[in-house]
PDB file of C-alpha atoms in Angstrom:
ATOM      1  CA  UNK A   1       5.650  18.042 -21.602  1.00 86.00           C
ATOM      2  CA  UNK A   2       7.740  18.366 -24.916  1.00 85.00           C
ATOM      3  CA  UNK A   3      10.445  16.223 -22.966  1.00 86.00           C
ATOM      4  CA  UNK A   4       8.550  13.713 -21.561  1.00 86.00           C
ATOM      5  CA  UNK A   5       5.096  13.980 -23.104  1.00 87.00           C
ATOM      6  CA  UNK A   6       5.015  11.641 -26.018  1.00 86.00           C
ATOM      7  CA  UNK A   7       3.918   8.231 -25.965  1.00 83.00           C
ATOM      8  CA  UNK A   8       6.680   5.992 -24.432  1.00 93.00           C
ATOM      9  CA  UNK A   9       8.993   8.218 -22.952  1.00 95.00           C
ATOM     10  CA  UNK A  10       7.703   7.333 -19.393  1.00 94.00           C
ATOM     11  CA  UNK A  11       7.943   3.992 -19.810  1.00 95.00           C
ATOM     12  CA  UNK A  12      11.906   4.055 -21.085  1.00 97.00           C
ATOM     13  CA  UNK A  13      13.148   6.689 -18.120  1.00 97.00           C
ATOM     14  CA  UNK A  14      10.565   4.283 -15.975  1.00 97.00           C
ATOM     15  CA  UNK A  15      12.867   1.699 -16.737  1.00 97.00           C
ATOM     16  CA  UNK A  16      16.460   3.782 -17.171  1.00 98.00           C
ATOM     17  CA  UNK A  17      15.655   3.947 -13.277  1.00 98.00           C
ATOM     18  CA  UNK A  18      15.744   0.530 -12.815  1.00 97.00           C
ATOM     19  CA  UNK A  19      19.213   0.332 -14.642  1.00 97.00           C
ATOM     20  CA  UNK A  20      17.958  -0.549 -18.328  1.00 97.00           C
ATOM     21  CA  UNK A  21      20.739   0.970 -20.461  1.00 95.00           C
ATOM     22  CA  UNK A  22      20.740  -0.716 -23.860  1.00 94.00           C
ATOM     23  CA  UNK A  23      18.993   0.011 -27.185  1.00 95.00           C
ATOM     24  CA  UNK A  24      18.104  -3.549 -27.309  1.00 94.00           C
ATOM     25  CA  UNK A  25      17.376  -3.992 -23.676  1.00 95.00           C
ATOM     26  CA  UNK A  26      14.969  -1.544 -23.942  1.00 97.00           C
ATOM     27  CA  UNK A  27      12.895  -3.139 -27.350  1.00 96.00           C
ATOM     28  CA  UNK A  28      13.177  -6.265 -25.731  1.00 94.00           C
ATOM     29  CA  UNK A  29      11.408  -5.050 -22.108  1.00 95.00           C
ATOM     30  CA  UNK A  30       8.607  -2.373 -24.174  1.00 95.00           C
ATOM     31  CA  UNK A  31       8.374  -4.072 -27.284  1.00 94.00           C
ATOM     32  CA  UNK A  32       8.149  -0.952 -28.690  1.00 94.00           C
ATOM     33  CA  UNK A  33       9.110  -0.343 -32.376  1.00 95.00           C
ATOM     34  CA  UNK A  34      12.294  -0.156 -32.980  1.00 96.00           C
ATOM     35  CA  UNK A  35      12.393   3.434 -34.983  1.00 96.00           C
ATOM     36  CA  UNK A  36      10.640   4.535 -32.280  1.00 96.00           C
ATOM     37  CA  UNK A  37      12.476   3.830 -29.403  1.00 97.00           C
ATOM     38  CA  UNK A  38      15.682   5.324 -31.478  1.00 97.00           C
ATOM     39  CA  UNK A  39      13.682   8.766 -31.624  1.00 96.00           C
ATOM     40  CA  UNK A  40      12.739   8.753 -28.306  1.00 97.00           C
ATOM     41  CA  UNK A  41      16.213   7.977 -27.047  1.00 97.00           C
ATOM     42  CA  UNK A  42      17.319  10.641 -29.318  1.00 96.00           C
ATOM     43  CA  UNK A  43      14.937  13.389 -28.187  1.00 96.00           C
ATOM     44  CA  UNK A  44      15.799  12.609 -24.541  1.00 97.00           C
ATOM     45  CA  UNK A  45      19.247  12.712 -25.211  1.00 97.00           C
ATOM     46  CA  UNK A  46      19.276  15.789 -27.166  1.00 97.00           C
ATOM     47  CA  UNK A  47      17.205  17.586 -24.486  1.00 97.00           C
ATOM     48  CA  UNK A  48      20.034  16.434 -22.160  1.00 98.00           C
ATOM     49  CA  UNK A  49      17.844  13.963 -19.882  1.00 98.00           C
ATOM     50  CA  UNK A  50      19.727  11.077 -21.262  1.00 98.00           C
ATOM     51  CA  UNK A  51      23.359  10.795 -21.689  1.00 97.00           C
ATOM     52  CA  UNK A  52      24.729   8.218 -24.476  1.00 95.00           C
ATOM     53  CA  UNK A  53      28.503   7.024 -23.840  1.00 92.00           C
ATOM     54  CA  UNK A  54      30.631   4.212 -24.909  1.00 89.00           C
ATOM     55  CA  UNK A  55      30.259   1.123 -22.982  1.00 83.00           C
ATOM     56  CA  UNK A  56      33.371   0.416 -21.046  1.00 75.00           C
ATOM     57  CA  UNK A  57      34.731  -3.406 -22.670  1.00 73.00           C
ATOM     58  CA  UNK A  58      32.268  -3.481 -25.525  1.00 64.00           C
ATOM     59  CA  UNK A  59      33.631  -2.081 -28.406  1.00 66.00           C
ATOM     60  CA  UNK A  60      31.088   0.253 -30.238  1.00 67.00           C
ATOM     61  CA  UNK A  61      28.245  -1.076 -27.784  1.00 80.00           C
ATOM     62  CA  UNK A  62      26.457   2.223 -26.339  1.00 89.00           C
ATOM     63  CA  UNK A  63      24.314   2.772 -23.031  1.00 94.00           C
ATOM     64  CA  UNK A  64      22.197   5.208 -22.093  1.00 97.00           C
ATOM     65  CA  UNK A  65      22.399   6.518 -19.105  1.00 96.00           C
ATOM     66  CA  UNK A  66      20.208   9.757 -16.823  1.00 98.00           C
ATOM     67  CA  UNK A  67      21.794  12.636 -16.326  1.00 98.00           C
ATOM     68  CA  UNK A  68      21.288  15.150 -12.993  1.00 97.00           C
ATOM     69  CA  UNK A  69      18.666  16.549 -15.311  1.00 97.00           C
ATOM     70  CA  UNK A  70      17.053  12.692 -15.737  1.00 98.00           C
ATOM     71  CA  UNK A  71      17.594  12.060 -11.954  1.00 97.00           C
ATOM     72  CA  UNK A  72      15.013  15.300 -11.100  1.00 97.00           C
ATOM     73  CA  UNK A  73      12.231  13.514 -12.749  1.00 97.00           C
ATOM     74  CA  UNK A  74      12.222  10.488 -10.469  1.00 97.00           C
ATOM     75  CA  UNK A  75       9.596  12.047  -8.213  1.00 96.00           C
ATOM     76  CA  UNK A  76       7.259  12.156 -11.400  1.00 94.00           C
ATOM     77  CA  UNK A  77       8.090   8.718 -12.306  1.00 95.00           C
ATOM     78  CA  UNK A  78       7.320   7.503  -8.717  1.00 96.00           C
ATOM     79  CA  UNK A  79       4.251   9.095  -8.507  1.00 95.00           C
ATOM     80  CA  UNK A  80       2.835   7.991 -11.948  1.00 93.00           C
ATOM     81  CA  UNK A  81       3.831   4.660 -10.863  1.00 93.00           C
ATOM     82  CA  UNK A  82       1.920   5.059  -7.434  1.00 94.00           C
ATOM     83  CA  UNK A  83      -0.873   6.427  -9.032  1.00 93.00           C
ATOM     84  CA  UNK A  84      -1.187   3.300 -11.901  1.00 92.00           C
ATOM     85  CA  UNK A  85      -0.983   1.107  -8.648  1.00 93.00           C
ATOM     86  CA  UNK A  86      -3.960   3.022  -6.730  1.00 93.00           C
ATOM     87  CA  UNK A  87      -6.431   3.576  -9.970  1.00 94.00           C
ATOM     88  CA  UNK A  88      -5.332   0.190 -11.904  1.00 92.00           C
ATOM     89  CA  UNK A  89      -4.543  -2.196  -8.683  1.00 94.00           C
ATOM     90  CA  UNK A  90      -3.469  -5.325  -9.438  1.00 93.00           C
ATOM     91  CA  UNK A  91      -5.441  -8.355  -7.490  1.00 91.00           C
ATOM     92  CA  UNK A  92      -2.311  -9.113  -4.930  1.00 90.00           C
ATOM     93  CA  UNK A  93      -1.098  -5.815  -3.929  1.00 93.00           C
ATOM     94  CA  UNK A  94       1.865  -3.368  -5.480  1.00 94.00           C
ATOM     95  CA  UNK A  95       3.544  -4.844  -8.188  1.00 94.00           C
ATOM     96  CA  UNK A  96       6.676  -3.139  -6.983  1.00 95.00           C
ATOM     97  CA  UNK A  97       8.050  -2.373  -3.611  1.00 96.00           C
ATOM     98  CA  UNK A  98      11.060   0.732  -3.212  1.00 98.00           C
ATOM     99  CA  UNK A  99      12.949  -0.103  -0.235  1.00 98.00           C
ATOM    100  CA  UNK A 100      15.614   1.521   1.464  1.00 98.00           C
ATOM    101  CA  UNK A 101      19.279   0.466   0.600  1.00 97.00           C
ATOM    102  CA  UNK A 102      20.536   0.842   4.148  1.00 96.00           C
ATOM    103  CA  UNK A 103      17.677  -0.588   6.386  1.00 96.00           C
ATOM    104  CA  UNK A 104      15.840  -2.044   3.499  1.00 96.00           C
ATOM    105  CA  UNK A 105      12.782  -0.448   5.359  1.00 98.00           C
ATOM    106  CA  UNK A 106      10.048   0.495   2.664  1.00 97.00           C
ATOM    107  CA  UNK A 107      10.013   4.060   1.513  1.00 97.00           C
ATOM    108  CA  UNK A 108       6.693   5.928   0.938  1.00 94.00           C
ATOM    109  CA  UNK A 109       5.909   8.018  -1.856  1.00 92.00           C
ATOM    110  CA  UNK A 110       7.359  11.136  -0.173  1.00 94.00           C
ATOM    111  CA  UNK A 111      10.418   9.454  -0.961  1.00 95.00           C
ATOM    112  CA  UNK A 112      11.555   8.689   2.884  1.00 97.00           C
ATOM    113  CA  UNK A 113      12.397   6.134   4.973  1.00 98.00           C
ATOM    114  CA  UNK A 114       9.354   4.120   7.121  1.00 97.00           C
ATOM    115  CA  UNK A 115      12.081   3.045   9.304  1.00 97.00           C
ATOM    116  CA  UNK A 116      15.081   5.969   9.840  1.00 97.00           C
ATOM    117  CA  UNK A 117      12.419   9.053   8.009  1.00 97.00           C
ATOM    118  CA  UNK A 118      15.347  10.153   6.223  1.00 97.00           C
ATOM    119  CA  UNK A 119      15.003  10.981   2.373  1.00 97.00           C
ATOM    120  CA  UNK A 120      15.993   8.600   0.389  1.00 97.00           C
ATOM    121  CA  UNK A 121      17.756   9.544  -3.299  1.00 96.00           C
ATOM    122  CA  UNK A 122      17.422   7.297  -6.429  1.00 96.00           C
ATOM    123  CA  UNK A 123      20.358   5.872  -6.052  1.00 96.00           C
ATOM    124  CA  UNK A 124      19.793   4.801  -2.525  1.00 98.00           C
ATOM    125  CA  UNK A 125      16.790   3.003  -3.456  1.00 98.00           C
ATOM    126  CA  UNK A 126      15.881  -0.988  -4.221  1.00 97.00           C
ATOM    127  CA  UNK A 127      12.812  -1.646  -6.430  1.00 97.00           C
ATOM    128  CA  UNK A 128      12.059  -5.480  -5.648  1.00 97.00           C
ATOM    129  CA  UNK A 129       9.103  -7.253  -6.981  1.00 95.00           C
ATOM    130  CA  UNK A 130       5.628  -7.247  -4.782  1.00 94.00           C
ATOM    131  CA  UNK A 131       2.882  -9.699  -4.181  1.00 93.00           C
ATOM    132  CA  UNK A 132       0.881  -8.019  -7.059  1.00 93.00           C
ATOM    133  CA  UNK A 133       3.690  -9.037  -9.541  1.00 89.00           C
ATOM    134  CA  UNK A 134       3.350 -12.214  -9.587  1.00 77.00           C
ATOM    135  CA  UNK A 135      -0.629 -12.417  -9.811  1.00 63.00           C
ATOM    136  CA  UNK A 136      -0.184 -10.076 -12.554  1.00 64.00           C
ATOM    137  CA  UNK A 137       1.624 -12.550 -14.467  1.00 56.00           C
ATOM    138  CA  UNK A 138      -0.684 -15.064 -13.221  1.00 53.00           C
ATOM    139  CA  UNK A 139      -3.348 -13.079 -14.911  1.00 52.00           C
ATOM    140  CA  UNK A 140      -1.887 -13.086 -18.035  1.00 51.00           C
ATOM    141  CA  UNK A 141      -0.754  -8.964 -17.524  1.00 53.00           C
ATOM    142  CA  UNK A 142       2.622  -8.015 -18.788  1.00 52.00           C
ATOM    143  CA  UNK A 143       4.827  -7.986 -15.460  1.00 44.00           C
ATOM    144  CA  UNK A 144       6.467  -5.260 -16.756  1.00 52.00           C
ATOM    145  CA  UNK A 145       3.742  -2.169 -16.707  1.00 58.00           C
ATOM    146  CA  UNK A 146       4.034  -2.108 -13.181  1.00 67.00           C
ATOM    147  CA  UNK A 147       0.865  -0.080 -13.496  1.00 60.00           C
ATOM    148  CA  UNK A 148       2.478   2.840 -15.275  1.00 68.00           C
ATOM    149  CA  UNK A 149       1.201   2.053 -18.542  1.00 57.00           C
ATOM    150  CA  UNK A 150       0.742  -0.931 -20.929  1.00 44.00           C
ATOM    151  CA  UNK A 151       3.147  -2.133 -24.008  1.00 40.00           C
ATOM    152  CA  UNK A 152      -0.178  -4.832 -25.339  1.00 38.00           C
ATOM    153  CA  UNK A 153      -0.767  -2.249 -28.444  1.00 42.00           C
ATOM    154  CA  UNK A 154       3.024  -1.758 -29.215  1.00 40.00           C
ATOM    155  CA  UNK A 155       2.285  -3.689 -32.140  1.00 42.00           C
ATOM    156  CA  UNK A 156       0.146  -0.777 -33.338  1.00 42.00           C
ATOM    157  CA  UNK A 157       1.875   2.148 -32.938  1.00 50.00           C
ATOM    158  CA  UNK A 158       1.384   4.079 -35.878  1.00 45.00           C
ATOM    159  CA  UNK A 159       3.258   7.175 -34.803  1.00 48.00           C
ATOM    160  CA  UNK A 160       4.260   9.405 -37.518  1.00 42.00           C
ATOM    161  CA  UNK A 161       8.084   8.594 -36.586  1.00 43.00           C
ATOM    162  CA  UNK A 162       8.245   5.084 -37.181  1.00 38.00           C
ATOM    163  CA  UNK A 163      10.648   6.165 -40.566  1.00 40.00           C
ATOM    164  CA  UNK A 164      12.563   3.147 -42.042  1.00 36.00           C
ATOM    165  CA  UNK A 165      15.642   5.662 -42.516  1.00 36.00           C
ATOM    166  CA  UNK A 166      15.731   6.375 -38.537  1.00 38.00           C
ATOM    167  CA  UNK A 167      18.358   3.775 -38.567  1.00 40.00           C
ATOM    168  CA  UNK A 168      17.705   1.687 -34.495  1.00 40.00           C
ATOM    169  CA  UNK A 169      20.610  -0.570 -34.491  1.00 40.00           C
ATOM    170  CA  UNK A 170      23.664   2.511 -35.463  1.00 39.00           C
ATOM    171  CA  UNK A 171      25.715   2.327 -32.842  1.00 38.00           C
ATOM    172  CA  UNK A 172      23.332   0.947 -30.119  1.00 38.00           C
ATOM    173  CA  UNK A 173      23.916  -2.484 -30.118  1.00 37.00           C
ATOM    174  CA  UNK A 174      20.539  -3.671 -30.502  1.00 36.00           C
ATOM    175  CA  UNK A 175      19.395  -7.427 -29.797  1.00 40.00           C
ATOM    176  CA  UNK A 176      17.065  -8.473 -32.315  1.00 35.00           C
ATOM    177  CA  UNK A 177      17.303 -12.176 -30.796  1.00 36.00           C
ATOM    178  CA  UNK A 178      15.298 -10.742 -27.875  1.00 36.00           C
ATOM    179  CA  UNK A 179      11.475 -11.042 -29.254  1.00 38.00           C
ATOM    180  CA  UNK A 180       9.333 -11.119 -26.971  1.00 37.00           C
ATOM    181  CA  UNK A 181       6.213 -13.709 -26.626  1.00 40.00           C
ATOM    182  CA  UNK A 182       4.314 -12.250 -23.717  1.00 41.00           C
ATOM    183  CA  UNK A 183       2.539 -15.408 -23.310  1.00 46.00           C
ATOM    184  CA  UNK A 184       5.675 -17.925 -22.798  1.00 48.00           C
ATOM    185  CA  UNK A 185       8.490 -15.898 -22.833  1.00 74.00           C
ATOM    186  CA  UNK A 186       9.782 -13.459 -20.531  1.00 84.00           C
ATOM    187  CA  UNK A 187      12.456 -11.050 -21.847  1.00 92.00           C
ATOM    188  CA  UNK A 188      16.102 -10.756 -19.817  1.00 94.00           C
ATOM    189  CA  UNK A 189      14.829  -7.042 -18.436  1.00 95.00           C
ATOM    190  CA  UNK A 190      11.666  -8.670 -16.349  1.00 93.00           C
ATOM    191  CA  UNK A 191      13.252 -12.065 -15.854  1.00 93.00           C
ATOM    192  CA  UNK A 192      16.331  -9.322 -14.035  1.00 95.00           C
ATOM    193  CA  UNK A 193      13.893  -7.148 -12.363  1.00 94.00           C
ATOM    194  CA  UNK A 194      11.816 -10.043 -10.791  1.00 93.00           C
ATOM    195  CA  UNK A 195      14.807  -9.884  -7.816  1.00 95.00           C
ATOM    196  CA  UNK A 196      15.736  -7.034  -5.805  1.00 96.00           C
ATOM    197  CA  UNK A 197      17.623  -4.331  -7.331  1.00 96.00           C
ATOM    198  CA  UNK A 198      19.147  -0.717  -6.709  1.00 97.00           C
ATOM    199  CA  UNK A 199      17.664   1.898  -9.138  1.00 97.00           C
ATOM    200  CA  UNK A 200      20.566   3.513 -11.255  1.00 97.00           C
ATOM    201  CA  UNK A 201      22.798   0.649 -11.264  1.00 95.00           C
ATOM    202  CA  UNK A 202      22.702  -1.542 -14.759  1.00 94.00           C
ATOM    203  CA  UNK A 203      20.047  -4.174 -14.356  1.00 94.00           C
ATOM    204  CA  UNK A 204      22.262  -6.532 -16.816  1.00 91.00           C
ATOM    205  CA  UNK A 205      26.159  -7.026 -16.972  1.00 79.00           C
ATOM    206  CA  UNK A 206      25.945  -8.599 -20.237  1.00 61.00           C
ATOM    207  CA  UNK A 207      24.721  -8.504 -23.794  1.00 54.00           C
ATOM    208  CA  UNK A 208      20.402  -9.778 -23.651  1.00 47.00           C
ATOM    209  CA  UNK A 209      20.444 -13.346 -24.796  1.00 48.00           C
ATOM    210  CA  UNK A 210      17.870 -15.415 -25.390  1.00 47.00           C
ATOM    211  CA  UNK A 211      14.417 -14.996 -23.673  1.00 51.00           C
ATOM    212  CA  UNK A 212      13.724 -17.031 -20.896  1.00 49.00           C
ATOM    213  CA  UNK A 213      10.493 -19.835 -21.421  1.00 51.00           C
ATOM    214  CA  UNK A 214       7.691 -18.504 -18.803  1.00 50.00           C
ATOM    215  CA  UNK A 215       5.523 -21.422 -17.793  1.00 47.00           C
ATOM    216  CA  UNK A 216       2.154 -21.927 -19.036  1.00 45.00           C
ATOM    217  CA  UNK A 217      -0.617 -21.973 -16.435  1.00 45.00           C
ATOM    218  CA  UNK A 218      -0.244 -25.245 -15.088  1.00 46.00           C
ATOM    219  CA  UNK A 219       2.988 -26.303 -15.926  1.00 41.00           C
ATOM    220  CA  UNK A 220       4.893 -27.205 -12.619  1.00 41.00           C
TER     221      UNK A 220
END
């Protein structure tokens, strides 16, 4: 729990699964604070879950990306994600469906295969958006909880690490054009992850731009 215990940290190896590499992918997708992420990064890094290495073709641009020790905690990930979507339900069904890569069969959360009942490993795996995604967003509900936890208080955060000297954009590459509106905007990480994709792989080939307008209710 002094790994992955603090507030967050589920949320960005949540989404280091799903191929989220970037310091400013990351803000963008959890609107967390900025000094915070960059401790959180740093403690998972330092504890050897996370591994932070140039990013091939970008100049000083870094990614972050799970070691074998990060990769053993995708059964805990999975079933706090399982369990958000049992006791917090949204109104359509699973927000996220984890399909096999070979069959594309669904896999349970005993992590094997409906169709062949072979295990299936992270990287084996496609997360591709459900029928409760959508109503989620329909609802108003940030698509990008997926029932794990909720970012609508980031804005409050008043951990005791949130130091102006923890310096979030050295050597990271952060996007601070990527501000997210949850009410018409959808950031590049949940515009990305609203298609099929296979866990472990990065989720974007190129720098976050812009945010991309979400409809208003009603708007065709």
């Amino acid at each position: 729990m002094e790994v992955v215990g603090e507030r967050w940290t589920l949320l960005i190896l949540r989404d280091a699964f799903y191929g989220v590499r970037r310091f400013g992918e990351f803000a963008a997708h959890l609107a967390v604070p900025r000094a915070v992420l960059a401790d959180r990064l740093a403690g998972l890094v330092a504890a050897g879950v996370l591994d932070r290495r140039p990013e091939p073709g970008t100049g000083r641009r870094e990614a972050y990306v799970l070691t074998e020790k990060g990769l053993g905690l995708w059964p805990a990930v999975r079933a706090l994600t399982d369990w958000g979507e049992q006791h917090a339900p949204a109104p359509g069904g699973p927000r996220r469906l984890f399909l096999h890569h070979a069959d594309g069969a669904r896999v349970g959360p005993d992590g094997h295969c409906s169709g062949c009942g072979t295990p299936v490993p992270p990287g084996d795996l496609l997360v591709a958006p459900g029928p409760g995604l959508g109503a989620d967003a329909e609802s108003g509900a940030d698509p990008g909880t997926d029932g794990i936890g909720t970012e609508a208080d980031s804005d409050s955060d008043t951990d005791s690490d949130t130091d102006s000297g923890t310096d979030a954009n050295s050597g990271t590459g952060a996007d601070s054009g990527t501000e997210v509106d949850s009410g018409t905007e959808v950031d590049p990480v949940t515009a990305a992850l609203a298609r099929p994709h296979r866990l472990l792989t990065p989720l974007l080939t190129s720098p976050p731009t812009a945010p991309v307008r979400r409809p208003s209710k009603g708007t065709p």
